[in-house]
Amino acid sequence: MKLITKIAGLAMASAIGLSSVSAFAAETIKIGEINHYKRMAAFTTPYQNGIKLALSEVNGAGGVLGKPLEFIYRDDQGKPGEAVKIAEELITRDGAVMITGTIFSHVGLAIASWAGQKKHVYLAAEPLADALVWAKGNKYTFRLRASTHMQASMLAEEAAKNPAVKYATIAPNYAYGKDAVAAFEKALKKLRPDVVFVTKQWPGLFKIDAGAEVQAIEAAKPDAIYNVTFGGDLAKFVREGSTRGLFDNRLVLGLLTGEPEYIDPLKDEAPENWIVTGYPWYDFKDGANKTFVDAYMAKYSERPGIGSLVGYMVVKTIAAGITKAGSTDTEALVKAFEGLDVATPIGKIHFREIDHQATSGAFVGKTKLKDGKGIMVDWTFKDGANYLPSDEEVKAMRPASK
Amino acid sequence: MTSVLEVKELSKSFGGNHAVNNVSFAVGAGELLALIGPNGAGKTTCFNMLMGQLAPDAGEVLLDGENLVGLPPRAIWRKGVGRTFQITATYPSMTVVENVQMAIMSDKKRLFSFLPYARNLYREEAVTLLDLVGMAEQADRAAAILAYGDLKRLELAIALAHKPRLLLMDEPTAGMAPSERIKLMQLTADIVADKGISVLFTEHDMDVVFAHAHRVMVLNRGEIIANGSVDEVRDDPLVREVYLGGGTVFADKEESENA
Amino acid sequence: MGPFIAQFLTGLANAAALFLVASGLSLIFGVTRIVNFAHGSFYMLGAFIGYTVMQLLPGAFGFWSSILVAGLAVGLIGVIVEMLVLRPIYRAPELFQLVATFGVILVIQDLALITWGAEDLLGPRAPGLKGVIRILGEPVPKYDLALIAITPFILFALWYLITKTRLGVLVRAATQDREMVAALGVNQSWLFTGVFFLGAMLAGLGGALQLPKGGADLLMDFNILASIFVVVVIGGMGSLPGAFIAAVLISVLNVFGVRYMPQSTLVLMYVVMAVVLIIKPYGLMGRKEVAGEHGQVGEPEQPFSPFGRRGRLIVAVLLIALATLPFLGSKFAMILAIDIIIVCLFAASLHFILSLGGLVSFGHAAFFGGGAYAAALMVHYAGSPMELAFVLAPIITGFLAIIIGWFCIRLTGVYFAMLTLAFSQLLWSLVFQWGEVTGGDDGMVSIWPSPWASDTTVFFYLTMIIGFGGILVLRHAAHSPFGYALRASRDSAGRAEATGINTKRVQFVAFTFAGAMAGLAGTLFVFSKGSIFPTELEIGKSFDALIMVFLGGVKTLAGPLVGASALSLMQDYLTRFEYWRLALGLLIIAVVIIAPEGIAGTSQKLAARWGIIRRDEVQ
Ligand SMILES: Nc1ncnc2c1ncn2[C@@H]1O[C@H](COP(=O)(O)OP(=O)(O)O)[C@@H](O)[C@H]1O
Ligand SMILES: [Mg+2]
């Protein structure tokens, strides 16, 4: 009993200590950053590094509205309910003025719904679900990254240039995978009505049975394969596929496959000649991209990932938004974010008034092995603005309340 | 004499082992009938079939003419048959009196009622029953900490809770000190005489059997080899043979509880 | 014919690692009766260690020795876990050890992250086995063939160990009868340690062997956990040949599932398990599990009684104190309190069936998430107001529990646990897969309370009333004749049946009631968060509730409340730190060792011993 009392006392004391720390630092503008830090550390660590780099730049230049910008990082454990609780805590107890972050779409959607109800600004950084700004969009939610729809459309455009007619798809069996296949199919059919989809494979996320998947795709004899798997699933799929010759003489398209976070672990087994979206950080000769990469490597002595770029852009976006708003009041922020233009390493992005989606683009290129590592060559940067649906389409998708 | 229970050609085998083989007998109203026999003779198996815990391979069990075969134990209990177990079966997480109250609640069909506090239901009736078996002072102790003999008495109180017509008692005094055995059996005899309950019991202690049984049946290897008054059975040469291979008559053999 | 055989071979190759890991789990369970949740972590460690050693040892010899080294190393880690964590708590209530193994999972997760970093490691390929062999024209990877060849060899080695050696005799004896081992004069704790070594080693071997087909990553532990439980249960707990057959069955079916029903990947395994358990309740080669056969470890439950005047007064004071929260604390304190009250109700509903009913459910999340989804669907499709949802969602959940209970109540013990798990996974995959209706894993959003209740303070009071109302109903039910009948059925089914109690029916009603109460908690949850996702139906959610109940004290009525509050607060506090899983894991293990009866159970015991409360006051 005594021990328990003691432990409780200690816990109390440190809890009070914790809250008083945040009370002292009231002179900063706080942003609540929620992410799946633990389980997705391969992605969130570069992401957090990107944030910190941008913060040092922003605060080095005097902060925003004369105050330094401060991020409070919290782990959501991948649970939407937990994320909502943390969001509430960040706002009501830690004094955050808005929320950003999340990598999983379902967590992003939960926070977006909460933001809409409780009227707090949420800048979705990583989650790619289309619903976030369309079917389930709301006034208080904004999204930074090029969404599933945008990236899939870019790949479809490249695919359409090839003679392939029979397509197979493989995507993790959850919403992101399904969105990515649906968007690709729709975009490709628009460009090439003759295309048919001969098989669609849906391995469980991070539970792929790669040998079986490869055999199933092979059995359908497609001309082209559209891959949405990533992480460990991708590694297994690529290895089984290469071993069994699945990719020989076939067009393969890979969504996100060229992102350093996903292609680097493949090392010298990275597939060649896939058309992928990704991030060719090694290939920039000059301009803002190069400046960012150099600054990042100088600070961390390791390569940036796509997450680093996103984290960096998050801070730049928020700094620009608060500056434009001239205050941290929620309604003022919403107004400021609508139509906000932000200068980023990948160029100027624009947050559309109609759906709060930023026009962030993506890099599309071909994979190649170089020095025992997969890279992208012949890449181009595609402006996201060209891959977004028209205002009419958006209006039809977004709930009336806006 | 009208019989309460009539058993006709009851059989049960486990694999090739005929645990109970073609057994027939009857229990008269108010009769205290002892079923004796060496370990493994089939007594418990027989009880299990009477109470519905085991399905017989063949035969009938008639309670006042109604066939019980195929009914589950709970239905047989509702028809007025109570039972105590060779290895006591009580509810260790409850107090002594709650153990008895549980049986009364079941009898009164209150099992699915959510509203009352169970501990207040039928407490007086339960204490009366405990008093009957001399357990009233221990009413509020946890059943888990009772001495073995007390557990046996508790079981008796539980078995009496629904005012049965027939009581099946499998070695009611096993594991008790000899003096206690006589006392408990005396108590049982008084209670059943008072309430007009018929009893079928198994017992290893022959002093107990000869002191209280109205009639004795001997089971050996699943078959009844003797059935009669205490004196008849005591003098039956076959019985002597089975029990002792000659020698002294029915010495007090301590049996393992798990026999 | 060619493709068919090639697919069959793929299935066989996949079965190799699965069988190794599952056989280890089965062995450990068979002998020690411990449901080792940390078994997936052993598998993960095998992969990581194997990877590291392969970097150091070159060539084919290096590759194969690395696998052995990984197995041995993980075996030793298993020994450490057994001696430090499990040995002190063998006498705790049945299944209590799973809480400790849950703590071990958390600790290993962070230690692996610290040691190997966050990035996925792609496993090296087996030297000399990189290519394919064409069988009837179909390419079959050489390494697959190697795996197919190795598995029977390992099965044979295990079979030899179990049937021909002294250790094997002891293992078999212990699997069948604990007391017999003691009678043989064997030091039981060393037997357990040995079995843990063997079991963990098998998991480690499995992890290292699969490297060429995959790699090592930090999600491996949970990803394999469900599959190996399924394999062990389908095969029959404790049966090695059963595990082998089940691993092959599941793997081969999976390969054909991928080919012919690509959408089936999530559910297939659980459907197979449910079907097998419905037809053969103890698995393909399992033995009937007699309840309490292995002895109820630990002391029997104490009798309990409703609070007296003093107790009621204390509860009233606590409730009033909590009700003043809006006047004292921040808004966040209310949000946290809402969360905690909801998990308290959820844990209390599990406790009702688990502790009073003796039915350990591994799938209670089905009812929590079920209630939440029922409410969300009503609001979303029927525009139902919140008030109606609060009435109907628990009822709907009750019906769900009737359906699930109808299949599960026939079983007892671990098989009951696993069948409930299977059904909750079926429900999860239904919700996950049926995106048109349920939104799939994008969930359902904008399920907010009625306007009058949408203010945090109002919703806090609403949660207090409904949450504590539910808890009080559960508590009262425990004291009612029905609660007694439930305990009677658990204490001695034979006695209960022989005194007119239809034990299965009582348990069925209790299961339904507990399900409905979990549904009520889920309904509160969905309105407090405004959204619902399949995560609330996941295995992890069911485990959370189990951990709470055991941590708090399974044998006390206060246990689930204490456990739920303690775990929520610990989590809320610790997740602020970088290595919170390590801290939480160690804390859980510490609590488990210091308080083997759970926090509430052990405190009450100490309080009684020190004369603070009377023995019979123990709740
Ligand atoms: N469930 C069972 N399965 C197999 N054999 C059994 C079973 N129950 C009892 N037996 C056998 O039936 C015979 C009679 O046992 P039992 O009725 O317990 O004898 P008693 O009660 O007279 O000592 C014994 O040989 C015993 O081994
Ligand atoms: Mg017997």
CSV table of C-alpha atoms in Angstrom, one decimal, chain A residues 32-207:
chain,number,residue,atom,x,y,z
A,32,GLY,CA,0.1,19.8,-31.8
A,33,GLU,CA,1.8,17.1,-33.8
A,34,ILE,CA,0.2,13.7,-33.7
A,35,ASN,CA,1.8,10.7,-35.4
A,36,HIS,CA,2.3,7.0,-35.3
A,37,TYR,CA,5.8,7.6,-34.0
A,38,LYS,CA,6.5,4.2,-32.6
A,39,ARG,CA,5.2,1.7,-35.1
A,40,MET,CA,6.0,3.7,-38.2
A,41,ALA,CA,9.3,5.0,-37.0
A,42,ALA,CA,11.0,4.5,-40.4
A,43,PHE,CA,8.7,7.1,-41.7
A,44,THR,CA,8.1,9.4,-38.8
A,45,THR,CA,11.8,9.9,-37.8
A,46,PRO,CA,12.8,11.6,-41.1
A,47,TYR,CA,9.5,13.4,-40.9
A,48,GLN,CA,10.2,14.8,-37.5
A,49,ASN,CA,13.7,15.7,-38.6
A,50,GLY,CA,12.2,17.7,-41.4
A,51,ILE,CA,10.0,19.5,-39.0
A,52,LYS,CA,12.9,20.3,-36.7
A,53,LEU,CA,15.0,21.6,-39.6
A,54,ALA,CA,12.2,24.0,-40.7
A,55,LEU,CA,11.5,25.1,-37.1
A,56,SER,CA,15.1,26.1,-36.7
A,57,GLU,CA,14.8,28.1,-39.9
A,58,VAL,CA,11.5,29.7,-39.0
A,59,ASN,CA,12.5,30.5,-35.4
A,60,GLY,CA,16.0,31.6,-36.5
A,61,ALA,CA,14.2,34.2,-38.6
A,62,GLY,CA,12.2,35.5,-35.7
A,63,GLY,CA,9.4,33.0,-35.5
A,64,VAL,CA,5.8,34.0,-36.5
A,65,LEU,CA,3.9,36.9,-35.2
A,66,GLY,CA,7.1,37.7,-33.1
A,67,LYS,CA,6.9,34.4,-31.2
A,68,PRO,CA,8.8,31.2,-31.7
A,69,LEU,CA,6.9,28.3,-33.2
A,70,GLU,CA,6.9,25.1,-31.0
A,71,PHE,CA,5.8,21.6,-31.9
A,72,ILE,CA,4.5,19.2,-29.3
A,73,TYR,CA,4.9,15.6,-30.6
A,74,ARG,CA,2.6,12.9,-29.4
A,75,ASP,CA,2.3,9.2,-30.3
A,76,ASP,CA,-1.2,8.1,-31.3
A,77,GLN,CA,-0.4,4.3,-31.1
A,78,GLY,CA,-2.2,4.0,-34.4
A,79,LYS,CA,-5.5,4.2,-32.7
A,80,PRO,CA,-8.0,6.8,-33.9
A,81,GLY,CA,-9.8,7.1,-30.5
A,82,GLU,CA,-6.4,7.7,-28.8
A,83,ALA,CA,-5.6,10.3,-31.5
A,84,VAL,CA,-8.8,12.2,-30.8
A,85,LYS,CA,-8.1,12.2,-27.1
A,86,ILE,CA,-4.6,13.5,-27.6
A,87,ALA,CA,-5.8,16.2,-30.0
A,88,GLU,CA,-8.2,17.4,-27.3
A,89,GLU,CA,-5.4,17.4,-24.8
A,90,LEU,CA,-3.0,19.3,-27.0
A,91,ILE,CA,-5.6,22.0,-27.5
A,92,THR,CA,-7.2,22.3,-24.1
A,93,ARG,CA,-4.2,21.6,-21.9
A,94,ASP,CA,-1.1,22.3,-23.8
A,95,GLY,CA,-2.5,25.3,-25.5
A,96,ALA,CA,-1.8,24.2,-29.1
A,97,VAL,CA,-3.5,26.5,-31.6
A,98,MET,CA,-4.0,23.8,-34.2
A,99,ILE,CA,-3.3,20.2,-34.9
A,100,THR,CA,-1.2,18.6,-37.7
A,101,GLY,CA,0.4,15.3,-38.5
A,102,THR,CA,-0.8,11.6,-38.8
A,103,ILE,CA,0.3,9.1,-41.3
A,104,PHE,CA,-2.6,6.6,-41.4
A,105,SER,CA,-5.7,7.7,-43.2
A,106,HIS,CA,-8.1,6.4,-40.6
A,107,VAL,CA,-6.4,8.4,-37.9
A,108,GLY,CA,-6.4,11.4,-40.1
A,109,LEU,CA,-10.1,11.0,-40.8
A,110,ALA,CA,-10.9,10.7,-37.1
A,111,ILE,CA,-9.0,13.9,-36.3
A,112,ALA,CA,-10.6,15.6,-39.2
A,113,SER,CA,-14.1,14.7,-38.0
A,114,TRP,CA,-13.2,15.9,-34.5
A,115,ALA,CA,-11.7,19.1,-35.9
A,116,GLY,CA,-15.0,19.8,-37.8
A,117,GLN,CA,-17.1,19.2,-34.8
A,118,LYS,CA,-15.0,21.0,-32.2
A,119,LYS,CA,-13.9,23.7,-34.6
A,120,HIS,CA,-10.1,23.5,-34.5
A,121,VAL,CA,-7.8,23.7,-37.5
A,122,TYR,CA,-6.3,20.4,-38.7
A,123,LEU,CA,-3.6,20.3,-41.3
A,124,ALA,CA,-3.3,16.7,-42.5
A,125,ALA,CA,0.3,16.1,-43.4
A,126,GLU,CA,0.7,12.5,-44.6
A,127,PRO,CA,-2.6,10.7,-44.9
A,128,LEU,CA,-3.5,10.2,-48.5
A,129,ALA,CA,-7.1,9.2,-48.3
A,130,ASP,CA,-9.2,11.1,-50.9
A,131,ALA,CA,-12.2,11.2,-48.5
A,132,LEU,CA,-10.3,13.5,-46.2
A,133,VAL,CA,-10.9,16.5,-48.4
A,134,TRP,CA,-13.8,15.3,-50.5
A,135,ALA,CA,-16.5,12.9,-49.2
A,136,LYS,CA,-15.6,13.5,-45.6
A,137,GLY,CA,-14.1,17.0,-45.9
A,138,ASN,CA,-15.0,19.8,-43.7
A,139,LYS,CA,-14.3,23.5,-43.1
A,140,TYR,CA,-11.5,23.0,-40.6
A,141,THR,CA,-9.5,20.3,-42.4
A,142,PHE,CA,-6.7,20.9,-44.9
A,143,ARG,CA,-4.3,18.5,-46.6
A,144,LEU,CA,-0.8,19.1,-47.6
A,145,ARG,CA,0.4,16.1,-49.6
A,146,ALA,CA,-0.5,15.0,-53.1
A,147,SER,CA,-3.4,12.6,-52.4
A,148,THR,CA,-3.9,9.0,-53.6
A,149,HIS,CA,-6.1,10.3,-56.5
A,150,MET,CA,-3.4,12.7,-57.6
A,151,GLN,CA,-0.5,10.3,-57.5
A,152,ALA,CA,-2.5,7.4,-59.1
A,153,SER,CA,-3.6,9.7,-61.9
A,154,MET,CA,0.0,10.7,-62.6
A,155,LEU,CA,0.9,7.0,-62.9
A,156,ALA,CA,-2.1,6.3,-65.1
A,157,GLU,CA,-1.0,9.1,-67.4
A,158,GLU,CA,2.4,7.3,-67.8
A,159,ALA,CA,0.8,3.9,-68.2
A,160,ALA,CA,-1.5,5.1,-71.0
A,161,LYS,CA,1.5,5.9,-73.1
A,162,ASN,CA,2.4,2.2,-73.2
A,163,PRO,CA,0.7,-0.4,-75.4
A,164,ALA,CA,-0.2,-2.6,-72.5
A,165,VAL,CA,-3.8,-3.6,-72.4
A,166,LYS,CA,-4.2,-6.3,-69.8
A,167,TYR,CA,-3.5,-4.9,-66.3
A,168,ALA,CA,-3.1,-6.7,-62.9
A,169,THR,CA,-3.2,-4.8,-59.7
A,170,ILE,CA,-1.9,-5.6,-56.3
A,171,ALA,CA,-2.7,-3.4,-53.3
A,172,PRO,CA,-2.9,-3.8,-49.6
A,173,ASN,CA,-6.4,-4.8,-48.5
A,174,TYR,CA,-7.5,-1.6,-46.8
A,175,ALA,CA,-8.9,1.8,-47.8
A,176,TYR,CA,-5.7,3.3,-49.1
A,177,GLY,CA,-5.0,0.4,-51.4
A,178,LYS,CA,-8.6,0.3,-52.6
A,179,ASP,CA,-8.6,4.1,-53.3
A,180,ALA,CA,-5.3,3.8,-55.1
A,181,VAL,CA,-6.6,1.0,-57.4
A,182,ALA,CA,-10.0,2.7,-58.0
A,183,ALA,CA,-8.4,6.0,-58.8
A,184,PHE,CA,-5.8,4.4,-61.2
A,185,GLU,CA,-8.5,2.4,-62.9
A,186,LYS,CA,-10.7,5.4,-63.4
A,187,ALA,CA,-8.0,7.6,-64.7
A,188,LEU,CA,-6.5,5.0,-67.0
A,189,LYS,CA,-9.9,4.0,-68.5
A,190,LYS,CA,-10.5,7.6,-69.3
A,191,LEU,CA,-7.3,7.8,-71.3
A,192,ARG,CA,-7.4,4.2,-72.6
A,193,PRO,CA,-10.9,2.8,-72.8
A,194,ASP,CA,-9.5,-0.5,-74.3
A,195,VAL,CA,-7.7,-1.4,-71.1
A,196,VAL,CA,-8.9,-4.4,-69.1
A,197,PHE,CA,-8.1,-5.4,-65.5
A,198,VAL,CA,-7.5,-9.1,-65.5
A,199,THR,CA,-6.9,-9.6,-61.8
A,200,LYS,CA,-6.9,-7.6,-58.6
A,201,GLN,CA,-5.0,-8.9,-55.7
A,202,TRP,CA,-5.6,-7.7,-52.1
A,203,PRO,CA,-3.0,-9.0,-49.7
A,204,GLY,CA,-3.5,-8.0,-46.0
A,205,LEU,CA,-1.5,-5.0,-45.0
A,206,PHE,CA,2.0,-6.2,-43.9
A,207,LYS,CA,0.7,-9.8,-44.1
